[in-house]
């Protein structure tokens, strides 16, 4: 059966949630008071979880192979994903630094010690805005590829 990359990514996310839920169910069924029965059979749940893990592994392998094989005008999908990760971290960094720099006005004390920003807030905000725009552009390229490319067998 043919599947778009985006569909495989959704299936992967669903499988990960399912595995998390199964693990929680196993934990709540693993111990019981003497004479009681567990709410569910932990061995059956373990078997189902193992099956889901194997399916997840196979799916992840196909997704990774597809990401390496798909090329865009800016390189492989894998390269774009790495770039998106970097841009996401950069945006996080700039937003945190800007938040700290802007909070200086609230740090004035009764002793009249002046607290000043050690960074050029306006320039950093402009840079942050540029990184955000680049992140949106790269994410759009990734999403486009996800919905147009077939998952490799």
mmCIF file of N, CA, C and O in Angstrom, residues 35-138:
data_model
loop_
_atom_site.group_PDB
_atom_site.id
_atom_site.type_symbol
_atom_site.label_atom_id
_atom_site.label_comp_id
_atom_site.label_asym_id
_atom_site.label_seq_id
_atom_site.Cartn_x
_atom_site.Cartn_y
_atom_site.Cartn_z
ATOM 1 N N UNK A 35 -4.547 -12.157 46.319
ATOM 2 C CA UNK A 35 -5.956 -12.550 46.224
ATOM 3 C C UNK A 35 -6.735 -11.735 45.196
ATOM 4 O O UNK A 35 -7.879 -12.060 44.899
ATOM 5 N N UNK A 36 -6.160 -10.669 44.684
ATOM 6 C CA UNK A 36 -6.831 -9.830 43.686
ATOM 7 C C UNK A 36 -6.324 -10.189 42.296
ATOM 8 O O UNK A 36 -5.283 -10.827 42.142
ATOM 9 N N UNK A 37 -7.061 -9.783 41.293
ATOM 10 C CA UNK A 37 -6.596 -9.976 39.914
ATOM 11 C C UNK A 37 -6.314 -8.605 39.312
ATOM 12 O O UNK A 37 -6.994 -7.626 39.649
ATOM 13 N N UNK A 38 -5.315 -8.517 38.449
ATOM 14 C CA UNK A 38 -5.000 -7.232 37.840
ATOM 15 C C UNK A 38 -6.132 -6.770 36.924
ATOM 16 O O UNK A 38 -6.888 -7.606 36.404
ATOM 17 N N UNK A 39 -6.265 -5.460 36.722
ATOM 18 C CA UNK A 39 -7.334 -4.958 35.853
ATOM 19 C C UNK A 39 -7.198 -5.481 34.419
ATOM 20 O O UNK A 39 -8.195 -5.681 33.736
ATOM 21 N N UNK A 40 -5.952 -5.718 33.978
ATOM 22 C CA UNK A 40 -5.703 -6.269 32.645
ATOM 23 C C UNK A 40 -4.556 -7.258 32.747
ATOM 24 O O UNK A 40 -3.755 -7.213 33.674
ATOM 25 N N UNK A 41 -4.430 -8.131 31.772
ATOM 26 C CA UNK A 41 -3.359 -9.118 31.749
ATOM 27 C C UNK A 41 -2.063 -8.442 31.326
ATOM 28 O O UNK A 41 -1.904 -8.058 30.157
ATOM 29 N N UNK A 42 -1.106 -8.268 32.263
ATOM 30 C CA UNK A 42 0.135 -7.573 31.922
ATOM 31 C C UNK A 42 0.953 -8.306 30.856
ATOM 32 O O UNK A 42 1.631 -7.657 30.055
ATOM 33 N N UNK A 43 0.866 -9.638 30.792
ATOM 34 C CA UNK A 43 1.616 -10.378 29.778
ATOM 35 C C UNK A 43 1.066 -10.105 28.378
ATOM 36 O O UNK A 43 1.829 -9.931 27.425
ATOM 37 N N UNK A 44 -0.244 -10.047 28.248
ATOM 38 C CA UNK A 44 -0.868 -9.733 26.955
ATOM 39 C C UNK A 44 -0.527 -8.297 26.542
ATOM 40 O O UNK A 44 -0.253 -8.017 25.369
ATOM 41 N N UNK A 45 -0.524 -7.402 27.523
ATOM 42 C CA UNK A 45 -0.174 -6.001 27.240
ATOM 43 C C UNK A 45 1.287 -5.883 26.799
ATOM 44 O O UNK A 45 1.614 -5.108 25.892
ATOM 45 N N UNK A 46 2.155 -6.656 27.436
ATOM 46 C CA UNK A 46 3.577 -6.660 27.057
ATOM 47 C C UNK A 46 3.728 -7.142 25.622
ATOM 48 O O UNK A 46 4.479 -6.563 24.835
ATOM 49 N N UNK A 47 2.997 -8.189 25.282
ATOM 50 C CA UNK A 47 3.057 -8.746 23.926
ATOM 51 C C UNK A 47 2.601 -7.706 22.899
ATOM 52 O O UNK A 47 3.234 -7.526 21.855
ATOM 53 N N UNK A 48 1.525 -7.021 23.206
ATOM 54 C CA UNK A 48 1.010 -5.987 22.303
ATOM 55 C C UNK A 48 2.019 -4.832 22.172
ATOM 56 O O UNK A 48 2.242 -4.308 21.075
ATOM 57 N N UNK A 49 2.634 -4.463 23.283
ATOM 58 C CA UNK A 49 3.623 -3.383 23.265
ATOM 59 C C UNK A 49 4.828 -3.778 22.423
ATOM 60 O O UNK A 49 5.326 -2.979 21.618
ATOM 61 N N UNK A 50 5.301 -5.002 22.592
ATOM 62 C CA UNK A 50 6.430 -5.486 21.801
ATOM 63 C C UNK A 50 6.107 -5.427 20.304
ATOM 64 O O UNK A 50 6.938 -5.035 19.495
ATOM 65 N N UNK A 51 4.904 -5.808 19.947
ATOM 66 C CA UNK A 51 4.466 -5.781 18.553
ATOM 67 C C UNK A 51 4.455 -4.339 18.025
ATOM 68 O O UNK A 51 4.915 -4.075 16.911
ATOM 69 N N UNK A 52 3.946 -3.435 18.825
ATOM 70 C CA UNK A 52 3.927 -2.013 18.445
ATOM 71 C C UNK A 52 5.344 -1.468 18.285
ATOM 72 O O UNK A 52 5.620 -0.695 17.357
ATOM 73 N N UNK A 53 6.248 -1.873 19.165
ATOM 74 C CA UNK A 53 7.640 -1.422 19.090
ATOM 75 C C UNK A 53 8.309 -1.903 17.809
ATOM 76 O O UNK A 53 9.057 -1.156 17.160
ATOM 77 N N UNK A 54 8.050 -3.146 17.423
ATOM 78 C CA UNK A 54 8.606 -3.679 16.176
ATOM 79 C C UNK A 54 8.052 -2.918 14.970
ATOM 80 O O UNK A 54 8.787 -2.589 14.035
ATOM 81 N N UNK A 55 6.763 -2.639 15.000
ATOM 82 C CA UNK A 55 6.132 -1.881 13.912
ATOM 83 C C UNK A 55 6.713 -0.469 13.847
ATOM 84 O O UNK A 55 6.996 0.046 12.761
ATOM 85 N N UNK A 56 6.900 0.142 15.013
ATOM 86 C CA UNK A 56 7.481 1.493 15.089
ATOM 87 C C UNK A 56 8.898 1.502 14.512
ATOM 88 O O UNK A 56 9.265 2.403 13.753
ATOM 89 N N UNK A 57 9.688 0.493 14.851
ATOM 90 C CA UNK A 57 11.054 0.403 14.339
ATOM 91 C C UNK A 57 11.057 0.328 12.810
ATOM 92 O O UNK A 57 11.808 1.041 12.137
ATOM 93 N N UNK A 58 10.217 -0.532 12.253
ATOM 94 C CA UNK A 58 10.153 -0.699 10.795
ATOM 95 C C UNK A 58 9.689 0.589 10.115
ATOM 96 O O UNK A 58 10.238 1.000 9.082
ATOM 97 N N UNK A 59 8.711 1.239 10.711
ATOM 98 C CA UNK A 59 8.196 2.489 10.155
ATOM 99 C C UNK A 59 9.261 3.589 10.213
ATOM 100 O O UNK A 59 9.471 4.319 9.236
ATOM 101 N N UNK A 60 9.947 3.693 11.345
ATOM 102 C CA UNK A 60 10.996 4.709 11.507
ATOM 103 C C UNK A 60 12.114 4.489 10.487
ATOM 104 O O UNK A 60 12.653 5.455 9.923
ATOM 105 N N UNK A 61 12.439 3.235 10.227
ATOM 106 C CA UNK A 61 13.478 2.919 9.240
ATOM 107 C C UNK A 61 13.064 3.413 7.854
ATOM 108 O O UNK A 61 13.857 4.017 7.129
ATOM 109 N N UNK A 62 11.818 3.192 7.492
ATOM 110 C CA UNK A 62 11.316 3.651 6.186
ATOM 111 C C UNK A 62 11.259 5.172 6.116
ATOM 112 O O UNK A 62 11.582 5.763 5.080
ATOM 113 N N UNK A 63 10.844 5.811 7.200
ATOM 114 C CA UNK A 63 10.791 7.281 7.238
ATOM 115 C C UNK A 63 12.198 7.848 7.079
ATOM 116 O O UNK A 63 12.430 8.769 6.281
ATOM 117 N N UNK A 64 13.149 7.297 7.817
ATOM 118 C CA UNK A 64 14.531 7.787 7.734
ATOM 119 C C UNK A 64 15.110 7.581 6.338
ATOM 120 O O UNK A 64 15.786 8.469 5.809
ATOM 121 N N UNK A 65 14.850 6.432 5.744
ATOM 122 C CA UNK A 65 15.347 6.162 4.390
ATOM 123 C C UNK A 65 14.733 7.147 3.398
ATOM 124 O O UNK A 65 15.421 7.665 2.511
ATOM 125 N N UNK A 66 13.450 7.415 3.556
ATOM 126 C CA UNK A 66 12.767 8.372 2.674
ATOM 127 C C UNK A 66 13.342 9.765 2.859
ATOM 128 O O UNK A 66 13.627 10.465 1.875
ATOM 129 N N UNK A 67 13.547 10.179 4.095
ATOM 130 C CA UNK A 67 14.107 11.509 4.375
ATOM 131 C C UNK A 67 15.479 11.684 3.736
ATOM 132 O O UNK A 67 15.826 12.770 3.274
ATOM 133 N N UNK A 68 16.266 10.615 3.692
ATOM 134 C CA UNK A 68 17.596 10.677 3.081
ATOM 135 C C UNK A 68 17.511 10.703 1.556
ATOM 136 O O UNK A 68 18.370 11.298 0.898
ATOM 137 N N UNK A 69 16.499 10.049 1.001
ATOM 138 C CA UNK A 69 16.378 9.927 -0.449
ATOM 139 C C UNK A 69 15.701 11.132 -1.104
ATOM 140 O O UNK A 69 15.993 11.457 -2.248
ATOM 141 N N UNK A 70 14.804 11.774 -0.381
ATOM 142 C CA UNK A 70 14.060 12.903 -0.954
ATOM 143 C C UNK A 70 14.974 14.116 -1.055
ATOM 144 O O UNK A 70 15.595 14.521 -0.072
ATOM 145 N N UNK A 71 15.030 14.682 -2.262
ATOM 146 C CA UNK A 71 15.827 15.896 -2.438
ATOM 147 C C UNK A 71 14.914 17.073 -2.740
ATOM 148 O O UNK A 71 13.884 16.922 -3.403
ATOM 149 N N UNK A 72 15.289 18.206 -2.216
ATOM 150 C CA UNK A 72 14.596 19.461 -2.458
ATOM 151 C C UNK A 72 15.623 20.395 -3.110
ATOM 152 O O UNK A 72 16.807 20.047 -3.163
ATOM 153 N N UNK A 73 15.199 21.552 -3.562
ATOM 154 C CA UNK A 73 16.177 22.497 -4.117
ATOM 155 C C UNK A 73 17.262 22.891 -3.097
ATOM 156 O O UNK A 73 18.308 23.402 -3.478
ATOM 157 N N UNK A 74 17.015 22.608 -1.836
ATOM 158 C CA UNK A 74 17.973 22.979 -0.779
ATOM 159 C C UNK A 74 18.643 21.769 -0.136
ATOM 160 O O UNK A 74 19.164 21.867 0.966
ATOM 161 N N UNK A 75 18.614 20.631 -0.809
ATOM 162 C CA UNK A 75 19.257 19.439 -0.269
ATOM 163 C C UNK A 75 18.246 18.388 0.133
ATOM 164 O O UNK A 75 17.062 18.507 -0.166
ATOM 165 N N UNK A 76 18.731 17.367 0.826
ATOM 166 C CA UNK A 76 17.845 16.276 1.226
ATOM 167 C C UNK A 76 16.877 16.742 2.308
ATOM 168 O O UNK A 76 17.100 17.754 2.982
ATOM 169 N N UNK A 77 15.838 15.976 2.466
ATOM 170 C CA UNK A 77 14.877 16.261 3.534
ATOM 171 C C UNK A 77 15.566 16.138 4.898
ATOM 172 O O UNK A 77 15.294 16.921 5.808
ATOM 173 N N UNK A 78 16.492 15.194 5.006
ATOM 174 C CA UNK A 78 17.262 15.046 6.255
ATOM 175 C C UNK A 78 18.014 16.332 6.577
ATOM 176 O O UNK A 78 18.031 16.781 7.731
ATOM 177 N N UNK A 79 18.620 16.937 5.560
ATOM 178 C CA UNK A 79 19.351 18.194 5.771
ATOM 179 C C UNK A 79 18.397 19.303 6.203
ATOM 180 O O UNK A 79 18.717 20.091 7.109
ATOM 181 N N UNK A 80 17.223 19.362 5.577
ATOM 182 C CA UNK A 80 16.237 20.375 5.967
ATOM 183 C C UNK A 80 15.748 20.163 7.398
ATOM 184 O O UNK A 80 15.527 21.126 8.135
ATOM 185 N N UNK A 81 15.564 18.908 7.785
ATOM 186 C CA UNK A 81 15.129 18.611 9.161
ATOM 187 C C UNK A 81 16.187 19.065 10.166
ATOM 188 O O UNK A 81 15.858 19.626 11.219
ATOM 189 N N UNK A 82 17.449 18.846 9.837
ATOM 190 C CA UNK A 82 18.533 19.295 10.720
ATOM 191 C C UNK A 82 18.569 20.816 10.799
ATOM 192 O O UNK A 82 18.779 21.387 11.867
ATOM 193 N N UNK A 83 18.349 21.450 9.654
ATOM 194 C CA UNK A 83 18.330 22.920 9.625
ATOM 195 C C UNK A 83 17.167 23.446 10.468
ATOM 196 O O UNK A 83 17.326 24.399 11.229
ATOM 197 N N UNK A 84 15.995 22.800 10.342
ATOM 198 C CA UNK A 84 14.838 23.217 11.142
ATOM 199 C C UNK A 84 15.121 23.073 12.634
ATOM 200 O O UNK A 84 14.765 23.949 13.429
ATOM 201 N N UNK A 85 15.781 21.976 13.017
ATOM 202 C CA UNK A 85 16.136 21.784 14.430
ATOM 203 C C UNK A 85 17.031 22.910 14.926
ATOM 204 O O UNK A 85 16.835 23.451 16.016
ATOM 205 N N UNK A 86 18.041 23.269 14.103
ATOM 206 C CA UNK A 86 18.950 24.347 14.498
ATOM 207 C C UNK A 86 18.197 25.671 14.615
ATOM 208 O O UNK A 86 18.353 26.408 15.595
ATOM 209 N N UNK A 87 17.376 25.986 13.624
ATOM 210 C CA UNK A 87 16.623 27.242 13.642
ATOM 211 C C UNK A 87 15.676 27.307 14.846
ATOM 212 O O UNK A 87 15.530 28.354 15.478
ATOM 213 N N UNK A 88 15.059 26.178 15.168
ATOM 214 C CA UNK A 88 14.159 26.127 16.329
ATOM 215 C C UNK A 88 14.919 26.443 17.611
ATOM 216 O O UNK A 88 14.455 27.220 18.457
ATOM 217 N N UNK A 89 16.109 25.850 17.755
ATOM 218 C CA UNK A 89 16.948 26.122 18.934
ATOM 219 C C UNK A 89 17.399 27.582 18.954
ATOM 220 O O UNK A 89 17.463 28.205 20.020
ATOM 221 N N UNK A 90 17.726 28.123 17.770
ATOM 222 C CA UNK A 90 18.157 29.518 17.692
ATOM 223 C C UNK A 90 17.038 30.458 18.127
ATOM 224 O O UNK A 90 17.279 31.403 18.877
ATOM 225 N N UNK A 91 15.832 30.209 17.644
ATOM 226 C CA UNK A 91 14.690 31.047 18.025
ATOM 227 C C UNK A 91 14.498 30.989 19.540
ATOM 228 O O UNK A 91 14.296 32.016 20.191
ATOM 229 N N UNK A 92 14.578 29.797 20.100
ATOM 230 C CA UNK A 92 14.435 29.618 21.549
ATOM 231 C C UNK A 92 15.503 30.440 22.295
ATOM 232 O O UNK A 92 15.202 31.137 23.256
ATOM 233 N N UNK A 93 16.738 30.353 21.819
ATOM 234 C CA UNK A 93 17.846 31.102 22.421
ATOM 235 C C UNK A 93 17.580 32.601 22.390
ATOM 236 O O UNK A 93 17.666 33.282 23.416
ATOM 237 N N UNK A 94 17.250 33.124 21.212
ATOM 238 C CA UNK A 94 17.021 34.562 21.078
ATOM 239 C C UNK A 94 15.835 35.024 21.915
ATOM 240 O O UNK A 94 15.898 36.068 22.562
ATOM 241 N N UNK A 95 14.761 34.254 21.926
ATOM 242 C CA UNK A 95 13.582 34.658 22.716
ATOM 243 C C UNK A 95 13.912 34.694 24.207
ATOM 244 O O UNK A 95 13.478 35.610 24.911
ATOM 245 N N UNK A 96 14.668 33.714 24.693
ATOM 246 C CA UNK A 96 15.041 33.706 26.112
ATOM 247 C C UNK A 96 15.950 34.877 26.461
ATOM 248 O O UNK A 96 15.775 35.514 27.500
ATOM 249 N N UNK A 97 16.929 35.148 25.604
ATOM 250 C CA UNK A 97 17.849 36.274 25.850
ATOM 251 C C UNK A 97 17.069 37.588 25.838
ATOM 252 O O UNK A 97 17.268 38.441 26.701
ATOM 253 N N UNK A 98 16.180 37.738 24.871
ATOM 254 C CA UNK A 98 15.384 38.968 24.791
ATOM 255 C C UNK A 98 14.458 39.129 25.997
ATOM 256 O O UNK A 98 14.311 40.223 26.528
ATOM 257 N N UNK A 99 13.877 38.037 26.440
ATOM 258 C CA UNK A 99 13.007 38.099 27.620
ATOM 259 C C UNK A 99 13.800 38.560 28.841
ATOM 260 O O UNK A 99 13.344 39.405 29.610
ATOM 261 N N UNK A 100 15.004 38.022 28.995
ATOM 262 C CA UNK A 100 15.860 38.428 30.114
ATOM 263 C C UNK A 100 16.258 39.894 29.987
ATOM 264 O O UNK A 100 16.183 40.651 30.956
ATOM 265 N N UNK A 101 16.661 40.289 28.802
ATOM 266 C CA UNK A 101 17.099 41.669 28.586
ATOM 267 C C UNK A 101 15.969 42.668 28.827
ATOM 268 O O UNK A 101 16.197 43.759 29.350
ATOM 269 N N UNK A 102 14.762 42.294 28.448
ATOM 270 C CA UNK A 102 13.618 43.204 28.624
ATOM 271 C C UNK A 102 13.138 43.268 30.070
ATOM 272 O O UNK A 102 12.411 44.178 30.440
ATOM 273 N N UNK A 103 13.525 42.310 30.881
ATOM 274 C CA UNK A 103 13.050 42.295 32.266
ATOM 275 C C UNK A 103 13.903 43.177 33.175
ATOM 276 O O UNK A 103 13.654 43.254 34.366
ATOM 277 N N UNK A 104 14.885 43.878 32.617
ATOM 278 C CA UNK A 104 15.780 44.697 33.450
ATOM 279 C C UNK A 104 15.037 45.806 34.172
ATOM 280 O O UNK A 104 15.398 46.173 35.282
ATOM 281 N N UNK A 105 13.996 46.337 33.575
ATOM 282 C CA UNK A 105 13.256 47.442 34.204
ATOM 283 C C UNK A 105 12.614 46.997 35.516
ATOM 284 O O UNK A 105 12.443 47.795 36.433
ATOM 285 N N UNK A 106 12.300 45.728 35.637
ATOM 286 C CA UNK A 106 11.633 45.221 36.831
ATOM 287 C C UNK A 106 12.621 44.897 37.949
ATOM 288 O O UNK A 106 12.226 44.504 39.026
ATOM 289 N N UNK A 107 13.909 45.026 37.670
ATOM 290 C CA UNK A 107 14.902 44.628 38.651
ATOM 291 C C UNK A 107 15.491 45.801 39.435
ATOM 292 O O UNK A 107 16.432 45.631 40.171
ATOM 293 N N UNK A 108 14.983 46.982 39.200
ATOM 294 C CA UNK A 108 15.497 48.140 39.939
ATOM 295 C C UNK A 108 15.204 47.950 41.427
ATOM 296 O O UNK A 108 14.153 47.441 41.804
ATOM 297 N N UNK A 109 16.131 48.349 42.261
ATOM 298 C CA UNK A 109 15.967 48.170 43.702
ATOM 299 C C UNK A 109 15.848 49.531 44.385
ATOM 300 O O UNK A 109 16.063 50.575 43.775
ATOM 301 N N UNK A 110 15.570 49.516 45.660
ATOM 302 C CA UNK A 110 15.443 50.765 46.419
ATOM 303 C C UNK A 110 16.765 51.517 46.522
ATOM 304 O O UNK A 110 16.779 52.698 46.796
ATOM 305 N N UNK A 111 17.848 50.805 46.316
ATOM 306 C CA UNK A 111 19.152 51.465 46.430
ATOM 307 C C UNK A 111 19.540 52.182 45.145
ATOM 308 O O UNK A 111 20.649 52.685 45.029
ATOM 309 N N UNK A 112 18.601 52.206 44.176
ATOM 310 C CA UNK A 112 18.820 52.922 42.921
ATOM 311 C C UNK A 112 19.975 52.377 42.099
ATOM 312 O O UNK A 112 20.624 53.121 41.373
ATOM 313 N N UNK A 113 20.262 51.100 42.226
ATOM 314 C CA UNK A 113 21.273 50.494 41.367
ATOM 315 C C UNK A 113 20.638 50.320 39.998
ATOM 316 O O UNK A 113 19.544 49.765 39.877
ATOM 317 N N UNK A 114 21.310 50.802 38.980
ATOM 318 C CA UNK A 114 20.763 50.704 37.631
ATOM 319 C C UNK A 114 21.147 49.356 37.022
ATOM 320 O O UNK A 114 22.301 48.957 37.047
ATOM 321 N N UNK A 115 20.146 48.688 36.504
ATOM 322 C CA UNK A 115 20.361 47.429 35.805
ATOM 323 C C UNK A 115 20.113 47.723 34.329
ATOM 324 O O UNK A 115 19.043 48.176 33.945
ATOM 325 N N UNK A 116 21.112 47.464 33.508
ATOM 326 C CA UNK A 116 21.004 47.756 32.084
ATOM 327 C C UNK A 116 21.151 46.482 31.260
ATOM 328 O O UNK A 116 21.838 45.547 31.675
ATOM 329 N N UNK A 117 20.548 46.499 30.095
ATOM 330 C CA UNK A 117 20.677 45.357 29.199
ATOM 331 C C UNK A 117 22.090 45.339 28.623
ATOM 332 O O UNK A 117 22.610 46.368 28.197
ATOM 333 N N UNK A 118 22.703 44.172 28.625
ATOM 334 C CA UNK A 118 24.050 44.031 28.085
ATOM 335 C C UNK A 118 24.018 43.649 26.604
ATOM 336 O O UNK A 118 25.066 43.447 25.993
ATOM 337 N N UNK A 119 22.829 43.544 26.043
ATOM 338 C CA UNK A 119 22.719 43.202 24.621
ATOM 339 C C UNK A 119 21.909 44.278 23.904
ATOM 340 O O UNK A 119 21.069 44.937 24.511
ATOM 341 N N UNK A 120 22.138 44.458 22.606
ATOM 342 C CA UNK A 120 21.342 45.413 21.826
ATOM 343 C C UNK A 120 19.968 44.793 21.504
ATOM 344 O O UNK A 120 19.825 44.042 20.537
ATOM 345 N N UNK A 121 18.987 45.094 22.314
ATOM 346 C CA UNK A 121 17.672 44.455 22.221
ATOM 347 C C UNK A 121 17.052 44.616 20.838
ATOM 348 O O UNK A 121 16.557 43.640 20.261
ATOM 349 N N UNK A 122 17.098 45.803 20.293
ATOM 350 C CA UNK A 122 16.454 46.043 18.996
ATOM 351 C C UNK A 122 17.100 45.186 17.899
ATOM 352 O O UNK A 122 16.405 44.560 17.096
ATOM 353 N N UNK A 123 18.415 45.136 17.878
ATOM 354 C CA UNK A 123 19.121 44.327 16.863
ATOM 355 C C UNK A 123 18.840 42.842 17.065
ATOM 356 O O UNK A 123 18.643 42.104 16.092
ATOM 357 N N UNK A 124 18.813 42.401 18.321
ATOM 358 C CA UNK A 124 18.533 40.991 18.598
ATOM 359 C C UNK A 124 17.104 40.632 18.212
ATOM 360 O O UNK A 124 16.837 39.540 17.734
ATOM 361 N N UNK A 125 16.166 41.557 18.426
ATOM 362 C CA UNK A 125 14.778 41.304 18.045
ATOM 363 C C UNK A 125 14.663 41.173 16.532
ATOM 364 O O UNK A 125 13.979 40.288 16.016
ATOM 365 N N UNK A 126 15.373 42.032 15.809
ATOM 366 C CA UNK A 126 15.355 41.958 14.342
ATOM 367 C C UNK A 126 15.927 40.617 13.873
ATOM 368 O O UNK A 126 15.366 39.966 12.995
ATOM 369 N N UNK A 127 17.026 40.207 14.489
ATOM 370 C CA UNK A 127 17.651 38.921 14.145
ATOM 371 C C UNK A 127 16.690 37.770 14.458
ATOM 372 O O UNK A 127 16.533 36.838 13.674
ATOM 373 N N UNK A 128 16.033 37.830 15.595
ATOM 374 C CA UNK A 128 15.069 36.800 15.999
ATOM 375 C C UNK A 128 13.937 36.721 14.977
ATOM 376 O O UNK A 128 13.529 35.634 14.575
ATOM 377 N N UNK A 129 13.440 37.862 14.536
ATOM 378 C CA UNK A 129 12.371 37.894 13.539
ATOM 379 C C UNK A 129 12.833 37.255 12.235
ATOM 380 O O UNK A 129 12.078 36.528 11.581
ATOM 381 N N UNK A 130 14.088 37.512 11.840
ATOM 382 C CA UNK A 130 14.632 36.923 10.609
ATOM 383 C C UNK A 130 14.739 35.401 10.738
ATOM 384 O O UNK A 130 14.409 34.668 9.808
ATOM 385 N N UNK A 131 15.192 34.944 11.887
ATOM 386 C CA UNK A 131 15.319 33.493 12.115
ATOM 387 C C UNK A 131 13.934 32.842 12.096
ATOM 388 O O UNK A 131 13.752 31.771 11.518
ATOM 389 N N UNK A 132 12.947 33.501 12.701
ATOM 390 C CA UNK A 132 11.573 32.977 12.703
ATOM 391 C C UNK A 132 11.042 32.855 11.273
ATOM 392 O O UNK A 132 10.393 31.856 10.928
ATOM 393 N N UNK A 133 11.312 33.849 10.437
ATOM 394 C CA UNK A 133 10.861 33.819 9.041
ATOM 395 C C UNK A 133 11.534 32.664 8.297
ATOM 396 O O UNK A 133 10.888 31.938 7.526
ATOM 397 N N UNK A 134 12.826 32.471 8.528
ATOM 398 C CA UNK A 134 13.559 31.372 7.896
ATOM 399 C C UNK A 134 13.025 30.024 8.381
ATOM 400 O O UNK A 134 12.867 29.094 7.604
ATOM 401 N N UNK A 135 12.721 29.926 9.664
ATOM 402 C CA UNK A 135 12.156 28.698 10.223
ATOM 403 C C UNK A 135 10.818 28.373 9.563
ATOM 404 O O UNK A 135 10.561 27.231 9.189
ATOM 405 N N UNK A 136 9.969 29.381 9.401
ATOM 406 C CA UNK A 136 8.665 29.155 8.739
ATOM 407 C C UNK A 136 8.863 28.686 7.295
ATOM 408 O O UNK A 136 8.184 27.779 6.825
ATOM 409 N N UNK A 137 9.812 29.297 6.601
ATOM 410 C CA UNK A 137 10.089 28.941 5.208
ATOM 411 C C UNK A 137 10.573 27.484 5.101
ATOM 412 O O UNK A 137 10.073 26.705 4.288
ATOM 413 N N UNK A 138 11.526 27.116 5.961
ATOM 414 C CA UNK A 138 12.065 25.749 5.948
ATOM 415 C C UNK A 138 10.979 24.751 6.338
ATOM 416 O O UNK A 138 10.845 23.691 5.722
#
